[in-house]
PDB file of C-alpha atoms in Angstrom:
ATOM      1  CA  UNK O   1     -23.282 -59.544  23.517  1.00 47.00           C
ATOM      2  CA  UNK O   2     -20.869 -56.737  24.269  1.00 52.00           C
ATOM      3  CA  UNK O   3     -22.417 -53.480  24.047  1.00 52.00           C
ATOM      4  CA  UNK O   4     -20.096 -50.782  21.841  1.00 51.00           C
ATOM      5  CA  UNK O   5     -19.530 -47.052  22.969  1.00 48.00           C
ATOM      6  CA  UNK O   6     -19.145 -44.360  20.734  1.00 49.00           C
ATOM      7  CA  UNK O   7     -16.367 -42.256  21.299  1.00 45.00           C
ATOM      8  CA  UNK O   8     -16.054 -38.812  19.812  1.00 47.00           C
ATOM      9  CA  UNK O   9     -13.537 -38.425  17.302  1.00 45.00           C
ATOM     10  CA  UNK O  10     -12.270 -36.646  14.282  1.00 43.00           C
ATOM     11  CA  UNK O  11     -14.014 -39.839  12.187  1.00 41.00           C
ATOM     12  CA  UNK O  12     -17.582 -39.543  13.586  1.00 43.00           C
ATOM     13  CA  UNK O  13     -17.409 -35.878  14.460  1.00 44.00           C
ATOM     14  CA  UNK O  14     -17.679 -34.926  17.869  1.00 45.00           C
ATOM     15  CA  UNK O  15     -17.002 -31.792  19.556  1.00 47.00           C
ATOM     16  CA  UNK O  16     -13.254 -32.005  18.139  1.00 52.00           C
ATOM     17  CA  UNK O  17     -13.634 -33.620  15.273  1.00 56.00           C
ATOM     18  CA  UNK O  18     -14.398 -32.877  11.492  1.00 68.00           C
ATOM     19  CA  UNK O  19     -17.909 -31.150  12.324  1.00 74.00           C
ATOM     20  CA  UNK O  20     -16.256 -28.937  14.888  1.00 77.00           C
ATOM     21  CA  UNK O  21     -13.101 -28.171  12.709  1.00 79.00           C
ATOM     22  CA  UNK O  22     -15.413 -27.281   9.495  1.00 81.00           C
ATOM     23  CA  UNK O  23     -17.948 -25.591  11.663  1.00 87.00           C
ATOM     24  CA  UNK O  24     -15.328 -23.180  13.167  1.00 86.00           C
ATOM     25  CA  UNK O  25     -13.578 -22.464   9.658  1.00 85.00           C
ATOM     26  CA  UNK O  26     -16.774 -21.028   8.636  1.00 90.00           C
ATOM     27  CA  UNK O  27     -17.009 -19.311  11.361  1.00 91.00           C
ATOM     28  CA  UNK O  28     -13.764 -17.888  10.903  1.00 91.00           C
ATOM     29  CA  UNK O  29     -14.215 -17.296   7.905  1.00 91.00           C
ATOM     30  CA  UNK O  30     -17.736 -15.251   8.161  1.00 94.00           C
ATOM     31  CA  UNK O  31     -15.768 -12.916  11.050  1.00 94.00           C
ATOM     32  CA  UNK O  32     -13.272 -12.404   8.869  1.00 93.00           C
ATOM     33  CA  UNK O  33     -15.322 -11.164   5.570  1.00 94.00           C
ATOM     34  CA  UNK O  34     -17.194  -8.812   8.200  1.00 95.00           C
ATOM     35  CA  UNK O  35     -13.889  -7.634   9.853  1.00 94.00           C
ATOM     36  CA  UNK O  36     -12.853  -7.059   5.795  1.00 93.00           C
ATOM     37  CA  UNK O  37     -15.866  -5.403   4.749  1.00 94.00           C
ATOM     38  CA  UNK O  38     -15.927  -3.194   8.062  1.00 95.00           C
ATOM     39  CA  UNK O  39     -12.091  -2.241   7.345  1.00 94.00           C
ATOM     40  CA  UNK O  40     -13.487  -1.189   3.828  1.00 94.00           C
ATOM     41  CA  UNK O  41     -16.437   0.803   5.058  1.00 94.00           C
ATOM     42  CA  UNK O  42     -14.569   2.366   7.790  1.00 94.00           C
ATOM     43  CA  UNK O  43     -10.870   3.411   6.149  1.00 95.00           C
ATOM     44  CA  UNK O  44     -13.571   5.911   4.012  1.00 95.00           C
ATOM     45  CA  UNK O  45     -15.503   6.744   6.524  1.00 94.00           C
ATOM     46  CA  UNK O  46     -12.418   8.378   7.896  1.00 94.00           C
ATOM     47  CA  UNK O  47     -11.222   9.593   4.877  1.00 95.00           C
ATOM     48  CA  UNK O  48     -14.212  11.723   4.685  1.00 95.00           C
ATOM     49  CA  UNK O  49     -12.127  14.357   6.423  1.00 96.00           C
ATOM     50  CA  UNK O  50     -10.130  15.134   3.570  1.00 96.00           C
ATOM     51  CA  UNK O  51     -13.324  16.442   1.883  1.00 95.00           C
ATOM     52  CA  UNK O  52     -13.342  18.844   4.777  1.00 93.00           C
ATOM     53  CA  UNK O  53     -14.071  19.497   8.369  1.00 94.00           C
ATOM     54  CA  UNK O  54     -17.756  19.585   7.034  1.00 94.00           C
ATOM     55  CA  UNK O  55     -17.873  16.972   5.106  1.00 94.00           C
ATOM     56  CA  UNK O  56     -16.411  14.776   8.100  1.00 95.00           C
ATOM     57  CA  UNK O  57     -19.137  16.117  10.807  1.00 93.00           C
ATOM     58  CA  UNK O  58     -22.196  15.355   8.530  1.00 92.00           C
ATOM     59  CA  UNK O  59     -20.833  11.911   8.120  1.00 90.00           C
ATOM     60  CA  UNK O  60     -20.301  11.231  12.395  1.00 91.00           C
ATOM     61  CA  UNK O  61     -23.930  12.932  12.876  1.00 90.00           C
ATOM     62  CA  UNK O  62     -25.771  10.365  10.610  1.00 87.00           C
ATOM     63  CA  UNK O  63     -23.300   7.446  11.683  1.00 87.00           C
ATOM     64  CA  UNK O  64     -24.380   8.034  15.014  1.00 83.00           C
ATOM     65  CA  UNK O  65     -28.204   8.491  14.429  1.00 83.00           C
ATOM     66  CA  UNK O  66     -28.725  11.845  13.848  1.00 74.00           C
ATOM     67  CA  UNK O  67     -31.500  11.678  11.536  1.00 71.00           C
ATOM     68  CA  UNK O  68     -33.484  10.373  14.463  1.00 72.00           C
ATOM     69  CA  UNK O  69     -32.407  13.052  16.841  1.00 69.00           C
ATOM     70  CA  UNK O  70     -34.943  16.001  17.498  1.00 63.00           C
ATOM     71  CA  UNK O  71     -31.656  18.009  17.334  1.00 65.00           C
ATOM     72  CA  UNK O  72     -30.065  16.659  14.510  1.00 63.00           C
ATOM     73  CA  UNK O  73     -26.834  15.608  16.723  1.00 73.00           C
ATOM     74  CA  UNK O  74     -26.272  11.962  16.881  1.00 75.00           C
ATOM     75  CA  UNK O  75     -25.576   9.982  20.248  1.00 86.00           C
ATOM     76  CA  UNK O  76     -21.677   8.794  21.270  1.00 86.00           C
ATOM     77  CA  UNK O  77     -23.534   5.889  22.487  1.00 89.00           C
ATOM     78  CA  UNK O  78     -24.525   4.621  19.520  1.00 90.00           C
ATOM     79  CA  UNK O  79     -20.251   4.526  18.286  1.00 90.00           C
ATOM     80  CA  UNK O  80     -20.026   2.800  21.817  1.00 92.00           C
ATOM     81  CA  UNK O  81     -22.325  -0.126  21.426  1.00 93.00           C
ATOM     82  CA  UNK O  82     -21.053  -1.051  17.778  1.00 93.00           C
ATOM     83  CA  UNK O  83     -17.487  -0.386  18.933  1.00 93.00           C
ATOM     84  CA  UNK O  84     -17.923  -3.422  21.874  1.00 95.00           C
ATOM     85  CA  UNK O  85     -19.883  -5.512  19.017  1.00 95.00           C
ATOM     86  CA  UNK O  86     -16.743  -5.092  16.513  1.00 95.00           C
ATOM     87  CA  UNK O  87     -14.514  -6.132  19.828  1.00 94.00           C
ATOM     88  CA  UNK O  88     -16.436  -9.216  20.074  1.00 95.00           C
ATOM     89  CA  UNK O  89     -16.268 -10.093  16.446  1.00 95.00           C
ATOM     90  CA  UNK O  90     -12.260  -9.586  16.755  1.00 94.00           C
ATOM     91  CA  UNK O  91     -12.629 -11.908  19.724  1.00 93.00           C
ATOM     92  CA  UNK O  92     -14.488 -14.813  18.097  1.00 94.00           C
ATOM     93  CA  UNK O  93     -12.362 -14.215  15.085  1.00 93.00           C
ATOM     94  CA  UNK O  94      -8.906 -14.095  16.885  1.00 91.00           C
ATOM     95  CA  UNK O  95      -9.939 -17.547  19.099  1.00 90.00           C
ATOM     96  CA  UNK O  96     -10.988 -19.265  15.965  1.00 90.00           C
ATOM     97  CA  UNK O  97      -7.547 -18.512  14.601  1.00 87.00           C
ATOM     98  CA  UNK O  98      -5.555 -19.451  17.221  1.00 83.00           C
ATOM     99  CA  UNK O  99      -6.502 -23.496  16.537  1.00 80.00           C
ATOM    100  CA  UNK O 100      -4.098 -23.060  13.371  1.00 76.00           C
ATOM    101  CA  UNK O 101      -1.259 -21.171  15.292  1.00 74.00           C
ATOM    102  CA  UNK O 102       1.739 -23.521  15.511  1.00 73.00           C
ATOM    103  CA  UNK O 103       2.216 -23.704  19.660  1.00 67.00           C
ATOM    104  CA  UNK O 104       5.192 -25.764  20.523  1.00 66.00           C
ATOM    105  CA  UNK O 105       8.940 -25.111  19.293  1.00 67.00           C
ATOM    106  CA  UNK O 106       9.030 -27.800  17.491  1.00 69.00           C
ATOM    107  CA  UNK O 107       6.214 -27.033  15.047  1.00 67.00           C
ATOM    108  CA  UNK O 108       7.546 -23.523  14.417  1.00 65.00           C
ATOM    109  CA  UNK O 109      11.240 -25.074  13.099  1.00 72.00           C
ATOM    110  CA  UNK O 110       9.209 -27.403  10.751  1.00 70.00           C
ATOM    111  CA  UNK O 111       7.442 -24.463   9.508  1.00 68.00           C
ATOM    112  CA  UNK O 112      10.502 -22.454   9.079  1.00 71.00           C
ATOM    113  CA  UNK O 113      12.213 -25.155   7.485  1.00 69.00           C
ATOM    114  CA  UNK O 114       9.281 -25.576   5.301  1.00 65.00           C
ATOM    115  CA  UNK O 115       9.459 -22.319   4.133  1.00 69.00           C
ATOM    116  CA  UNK O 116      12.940 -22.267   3.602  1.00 71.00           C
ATOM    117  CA  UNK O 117      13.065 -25.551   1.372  1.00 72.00           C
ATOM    118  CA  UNK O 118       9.567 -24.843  -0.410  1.00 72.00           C
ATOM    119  CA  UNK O 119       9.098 -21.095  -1.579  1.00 71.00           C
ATOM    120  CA  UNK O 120       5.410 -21.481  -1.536  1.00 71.00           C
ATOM    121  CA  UNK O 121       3.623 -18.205  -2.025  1.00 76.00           C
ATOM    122  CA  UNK O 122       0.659 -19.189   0.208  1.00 76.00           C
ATOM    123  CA  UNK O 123       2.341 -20.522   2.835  1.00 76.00           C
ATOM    124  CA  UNK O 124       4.046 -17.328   3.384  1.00 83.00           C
ATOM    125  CA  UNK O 125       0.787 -15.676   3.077  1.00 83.00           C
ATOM    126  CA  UNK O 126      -0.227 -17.336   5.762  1.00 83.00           C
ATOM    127  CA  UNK O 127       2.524 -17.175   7.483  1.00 85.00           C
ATOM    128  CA  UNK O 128       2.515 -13.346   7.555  1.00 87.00           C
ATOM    129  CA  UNK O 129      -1.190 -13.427   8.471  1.00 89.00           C
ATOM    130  CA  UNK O 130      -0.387 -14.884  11.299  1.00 88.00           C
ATOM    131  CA  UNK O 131       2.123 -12.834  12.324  1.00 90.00           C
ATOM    132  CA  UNK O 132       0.614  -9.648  11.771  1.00 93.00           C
ATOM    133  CA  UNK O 133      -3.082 -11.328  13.360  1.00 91.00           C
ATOM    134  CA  UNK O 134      -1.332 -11.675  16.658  1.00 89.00           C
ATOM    135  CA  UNK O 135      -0.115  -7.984  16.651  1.00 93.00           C
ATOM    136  CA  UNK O 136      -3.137  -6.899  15.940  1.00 92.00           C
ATOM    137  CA  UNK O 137      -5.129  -8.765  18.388  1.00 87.00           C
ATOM    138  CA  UNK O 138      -3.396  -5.949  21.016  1.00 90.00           C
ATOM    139  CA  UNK O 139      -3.861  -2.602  18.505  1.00 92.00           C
ATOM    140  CA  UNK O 140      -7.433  -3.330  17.673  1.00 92.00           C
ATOM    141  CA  UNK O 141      -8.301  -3.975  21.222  1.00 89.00           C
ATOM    142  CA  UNK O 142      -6.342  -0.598  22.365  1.00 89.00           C
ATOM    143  CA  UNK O 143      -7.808   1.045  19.441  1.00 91.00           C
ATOM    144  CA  UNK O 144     -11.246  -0.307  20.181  1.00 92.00           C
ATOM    145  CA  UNK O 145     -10.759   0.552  24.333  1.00 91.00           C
ATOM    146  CA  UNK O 146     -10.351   3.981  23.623  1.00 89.00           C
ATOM    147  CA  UNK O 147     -13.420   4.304  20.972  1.00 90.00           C
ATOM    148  CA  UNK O 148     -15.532   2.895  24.310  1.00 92.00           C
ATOM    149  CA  UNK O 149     -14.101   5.122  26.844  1.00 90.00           C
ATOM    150  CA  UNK O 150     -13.620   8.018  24.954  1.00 86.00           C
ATOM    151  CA  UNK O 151     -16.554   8.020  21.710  1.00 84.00           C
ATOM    152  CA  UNK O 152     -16.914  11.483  20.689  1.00 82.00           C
ATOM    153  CA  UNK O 153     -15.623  12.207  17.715  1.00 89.00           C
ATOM    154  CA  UNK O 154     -15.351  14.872  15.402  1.00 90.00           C
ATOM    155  CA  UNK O 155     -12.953  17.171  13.247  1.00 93.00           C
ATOM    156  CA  UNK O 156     -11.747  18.529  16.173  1.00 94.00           C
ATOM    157  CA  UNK O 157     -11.765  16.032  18.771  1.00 92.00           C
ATOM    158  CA  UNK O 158     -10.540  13.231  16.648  1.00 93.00           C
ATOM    159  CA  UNK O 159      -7.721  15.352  15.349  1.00 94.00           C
ATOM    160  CA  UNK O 160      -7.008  16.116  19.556  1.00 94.00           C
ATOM    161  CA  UNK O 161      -6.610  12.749  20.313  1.00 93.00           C
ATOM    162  CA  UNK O 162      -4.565  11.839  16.978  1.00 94.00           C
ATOM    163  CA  UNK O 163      -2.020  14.500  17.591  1.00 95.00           C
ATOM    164  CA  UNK O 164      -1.879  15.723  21.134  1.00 93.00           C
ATOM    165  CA  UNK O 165      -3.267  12.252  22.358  1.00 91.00           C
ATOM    166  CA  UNK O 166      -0.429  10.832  20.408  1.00 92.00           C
ATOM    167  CA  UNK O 167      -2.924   8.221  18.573  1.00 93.00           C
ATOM    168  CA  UNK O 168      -0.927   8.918  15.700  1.00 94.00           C
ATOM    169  CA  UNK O 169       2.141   6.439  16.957  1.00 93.00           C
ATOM    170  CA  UNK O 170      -0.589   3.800  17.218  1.00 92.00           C
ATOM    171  CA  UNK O 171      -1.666   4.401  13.951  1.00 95.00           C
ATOM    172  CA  UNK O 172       1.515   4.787  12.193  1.00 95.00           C
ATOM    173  CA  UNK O 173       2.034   0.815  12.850  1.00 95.00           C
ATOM    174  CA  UNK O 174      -2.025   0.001  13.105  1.00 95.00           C
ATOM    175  CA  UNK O 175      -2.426   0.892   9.255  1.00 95.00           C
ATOM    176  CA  UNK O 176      -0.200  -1.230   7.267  1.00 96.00           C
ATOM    177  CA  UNK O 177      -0.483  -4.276   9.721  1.00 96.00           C
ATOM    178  CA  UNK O 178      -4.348  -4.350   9.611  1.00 96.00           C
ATOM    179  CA  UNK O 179      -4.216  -3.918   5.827  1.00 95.00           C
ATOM    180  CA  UNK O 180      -1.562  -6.539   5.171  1.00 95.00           C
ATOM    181  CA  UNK O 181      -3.562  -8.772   7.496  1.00 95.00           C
ATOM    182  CA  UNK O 182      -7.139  -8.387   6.141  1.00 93.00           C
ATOM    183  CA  UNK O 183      -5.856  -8.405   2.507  1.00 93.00           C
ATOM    184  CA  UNK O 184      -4.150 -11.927   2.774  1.00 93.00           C
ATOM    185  CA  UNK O 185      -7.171 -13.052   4.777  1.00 91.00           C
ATOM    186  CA  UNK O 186      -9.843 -12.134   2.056  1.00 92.00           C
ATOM    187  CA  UNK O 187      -7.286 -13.453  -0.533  1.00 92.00           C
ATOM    188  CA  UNK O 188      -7.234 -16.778   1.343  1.00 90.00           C
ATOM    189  CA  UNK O 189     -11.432 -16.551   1.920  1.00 91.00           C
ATOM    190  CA  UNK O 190     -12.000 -15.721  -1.880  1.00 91.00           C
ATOM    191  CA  UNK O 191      -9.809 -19.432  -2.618  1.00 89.00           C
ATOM    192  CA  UNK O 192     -10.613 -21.035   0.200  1.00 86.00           C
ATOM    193  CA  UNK O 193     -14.455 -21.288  -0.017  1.00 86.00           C
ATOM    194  CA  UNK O 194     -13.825 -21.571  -4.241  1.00 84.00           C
ATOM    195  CA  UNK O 195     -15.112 -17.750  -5.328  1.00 86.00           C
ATOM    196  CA  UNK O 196     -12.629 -17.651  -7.836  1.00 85.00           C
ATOM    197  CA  UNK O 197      -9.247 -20.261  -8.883  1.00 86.00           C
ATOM    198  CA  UNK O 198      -7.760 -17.157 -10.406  1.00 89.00           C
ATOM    199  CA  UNK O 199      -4.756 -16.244  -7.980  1.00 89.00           C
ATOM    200  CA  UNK O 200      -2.553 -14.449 -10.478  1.00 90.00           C
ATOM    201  CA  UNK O 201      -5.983 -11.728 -10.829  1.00 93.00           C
ATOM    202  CA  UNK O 202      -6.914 -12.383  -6.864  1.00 92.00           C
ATOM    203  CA  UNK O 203      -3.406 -11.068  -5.864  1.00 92.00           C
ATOM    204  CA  UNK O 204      -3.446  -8.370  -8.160  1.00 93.00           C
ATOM    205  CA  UNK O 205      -6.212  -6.854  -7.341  1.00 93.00           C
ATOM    206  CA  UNK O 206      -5.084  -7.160  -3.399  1.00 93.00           C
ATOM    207  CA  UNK O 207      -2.068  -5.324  -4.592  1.00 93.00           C
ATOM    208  CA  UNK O 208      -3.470  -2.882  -5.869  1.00 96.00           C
ATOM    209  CA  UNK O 209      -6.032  -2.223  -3.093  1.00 95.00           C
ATOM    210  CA  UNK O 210      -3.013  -2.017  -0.504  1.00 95.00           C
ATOM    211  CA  UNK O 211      -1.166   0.500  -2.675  1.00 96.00           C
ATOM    212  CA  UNK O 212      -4.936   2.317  -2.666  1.00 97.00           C
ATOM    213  CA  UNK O 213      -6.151   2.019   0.973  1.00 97.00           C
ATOM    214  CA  UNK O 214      -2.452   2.706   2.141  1.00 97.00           C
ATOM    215  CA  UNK O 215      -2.549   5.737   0.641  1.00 97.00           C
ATOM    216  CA  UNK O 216      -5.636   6.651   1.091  1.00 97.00           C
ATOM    217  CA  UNK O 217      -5.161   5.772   5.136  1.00 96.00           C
ATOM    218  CA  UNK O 218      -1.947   8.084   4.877  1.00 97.00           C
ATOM    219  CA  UNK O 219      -3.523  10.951   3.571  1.00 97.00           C
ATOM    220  CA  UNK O 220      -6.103  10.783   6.056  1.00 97.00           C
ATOM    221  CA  UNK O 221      -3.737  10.659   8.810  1.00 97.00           C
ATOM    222  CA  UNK O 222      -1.675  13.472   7.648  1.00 97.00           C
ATOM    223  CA  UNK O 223      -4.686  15.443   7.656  1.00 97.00           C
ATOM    224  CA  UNK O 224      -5.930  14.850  11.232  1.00 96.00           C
ATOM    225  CA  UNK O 225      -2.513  15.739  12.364  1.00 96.00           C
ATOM    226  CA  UNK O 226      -2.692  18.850  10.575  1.00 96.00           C
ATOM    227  CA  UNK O 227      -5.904  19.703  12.122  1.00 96.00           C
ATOM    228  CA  UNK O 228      -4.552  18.652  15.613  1.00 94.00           C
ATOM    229  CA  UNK O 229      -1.981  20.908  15.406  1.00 94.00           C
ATOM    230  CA  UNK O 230      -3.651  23.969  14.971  1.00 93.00           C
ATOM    231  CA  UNK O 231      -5.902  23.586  17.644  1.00 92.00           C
ATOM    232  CA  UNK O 232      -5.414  25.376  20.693  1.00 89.00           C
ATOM    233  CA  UNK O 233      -6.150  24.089  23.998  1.00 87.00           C
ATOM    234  CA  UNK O 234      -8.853  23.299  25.289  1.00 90.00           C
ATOM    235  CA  UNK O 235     -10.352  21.652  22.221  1.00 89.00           C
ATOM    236  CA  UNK O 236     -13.624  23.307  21.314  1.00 89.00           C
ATOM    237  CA  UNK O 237     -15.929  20.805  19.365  1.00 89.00           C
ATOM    238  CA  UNK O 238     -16.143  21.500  15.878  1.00 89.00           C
ATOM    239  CA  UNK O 239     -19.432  23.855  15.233  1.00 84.00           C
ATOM    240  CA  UNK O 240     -20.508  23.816  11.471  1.00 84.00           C
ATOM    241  CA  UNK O 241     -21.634  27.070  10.126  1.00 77.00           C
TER     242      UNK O 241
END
């Protein structure tokens, strides 16, 4: 009697098989819906300024655990430990991604061509996901690099390092990419994993949150370089009264 090995495949699930593959597209999925909510949570976090320099240093004091401090002043650490966790996230999330990127010349003509014969909304969804997920991979991590190195923030010192740091140029491309990127990726998460069928409502309602957090990211912006530019040098920290 011959004696039969199993060999892992995509029938019987092994490592690269249909487990693997469904595994990771959760996976992917669950980094993305935090990367999404985080972009949320965040964009208004920093749009806090435009309710004033005040307004703006009450939110980074309890952000950064100020309610525990004896002082009342939170702890830069604190926006440097969650700053590396976010990195990893972006990590796990931009490996995960990368099964579904087309690698060899060949595959990107038959996607092309696809898209040229079949004017599939999706696929050019996902298409421009892709594109914008691999130039973000680089402004997240630069973003992210200089949140570690450099965590204080504040009225003041985040308007210095918008405008005389010349974040701003970073920014400037950083907002619509990361918005047009984790829009299409919720979008894809909401049909994907069967929220809602609806795609008519689904894209309308990412429409109108691009037009919203665009804005609402532009304002903000315009603001911190306002602030940056009437600072003198060297930056004071901003003291509330």
């Amino acid at each position: 009697m011959s004696e039969k090995t199993r060999v892992p495949t995509a029938i019987n699930g092994g490592p690269f098989g249909q487990a693997w593959s469904a595994r990771a597209d959760c996976l992917q999925s669950l980094t993305g819906v935090l990367l999404g909510a985080f972009l949320l949570v965040h964009m208004h976090f920093e749009a806090s300024i435009l309710l004033g320099k005040e307004t703006f240093y009450r939110f980074v004091q309890v952000l950064e655990g100020g309610m525990f401090s004896a002082t009342g002043h939170g702890w830069p650490l604190v926006t440097q430990i969650f700053s590396v966790f976010i990195l990893v996230i972006v990590v796990v999330h931009a490996a995960l991604a990368l099964r579904r990127f087309p690698v060899q010349l060949g595959q990107w003509r038959a996607l092309r061509g696809f898209m040229s014969n079949i004017k599939h909304k999706d696929t050019r969804a996902w298409y421009w996901q892709m594109i914008t997920g691999f130039i973000l991979f680089f402004l997240v991590s630069a973003h992210l690099a200089t949140m570690i190195l450099d965590p204080k923030i504040g009225p003041h010192l985040s308007a210095d390092r918008v405008y005389n740091g010349h974040a701003w140029l970073l920014y400037v491309v950083f907002l619509p990419v990361v918005l047009v990127h984790g829009l299409i990726g919720l979008y894809r998460v909401i049909l994907k994993w069967g929220v809602s069928n609806n795609r008519s409502l689904i894209r309308t309602i990412a429409q109108v949150l691009m037009i919203y957090l665009l804005c609402l990211g532009s304002l903000s912006l315009i603001t911190y370089i306002s602030i940056g530019s009437e600072l003198t040098l060297p930056v004071q920290p901003f003291i509330p009264k």
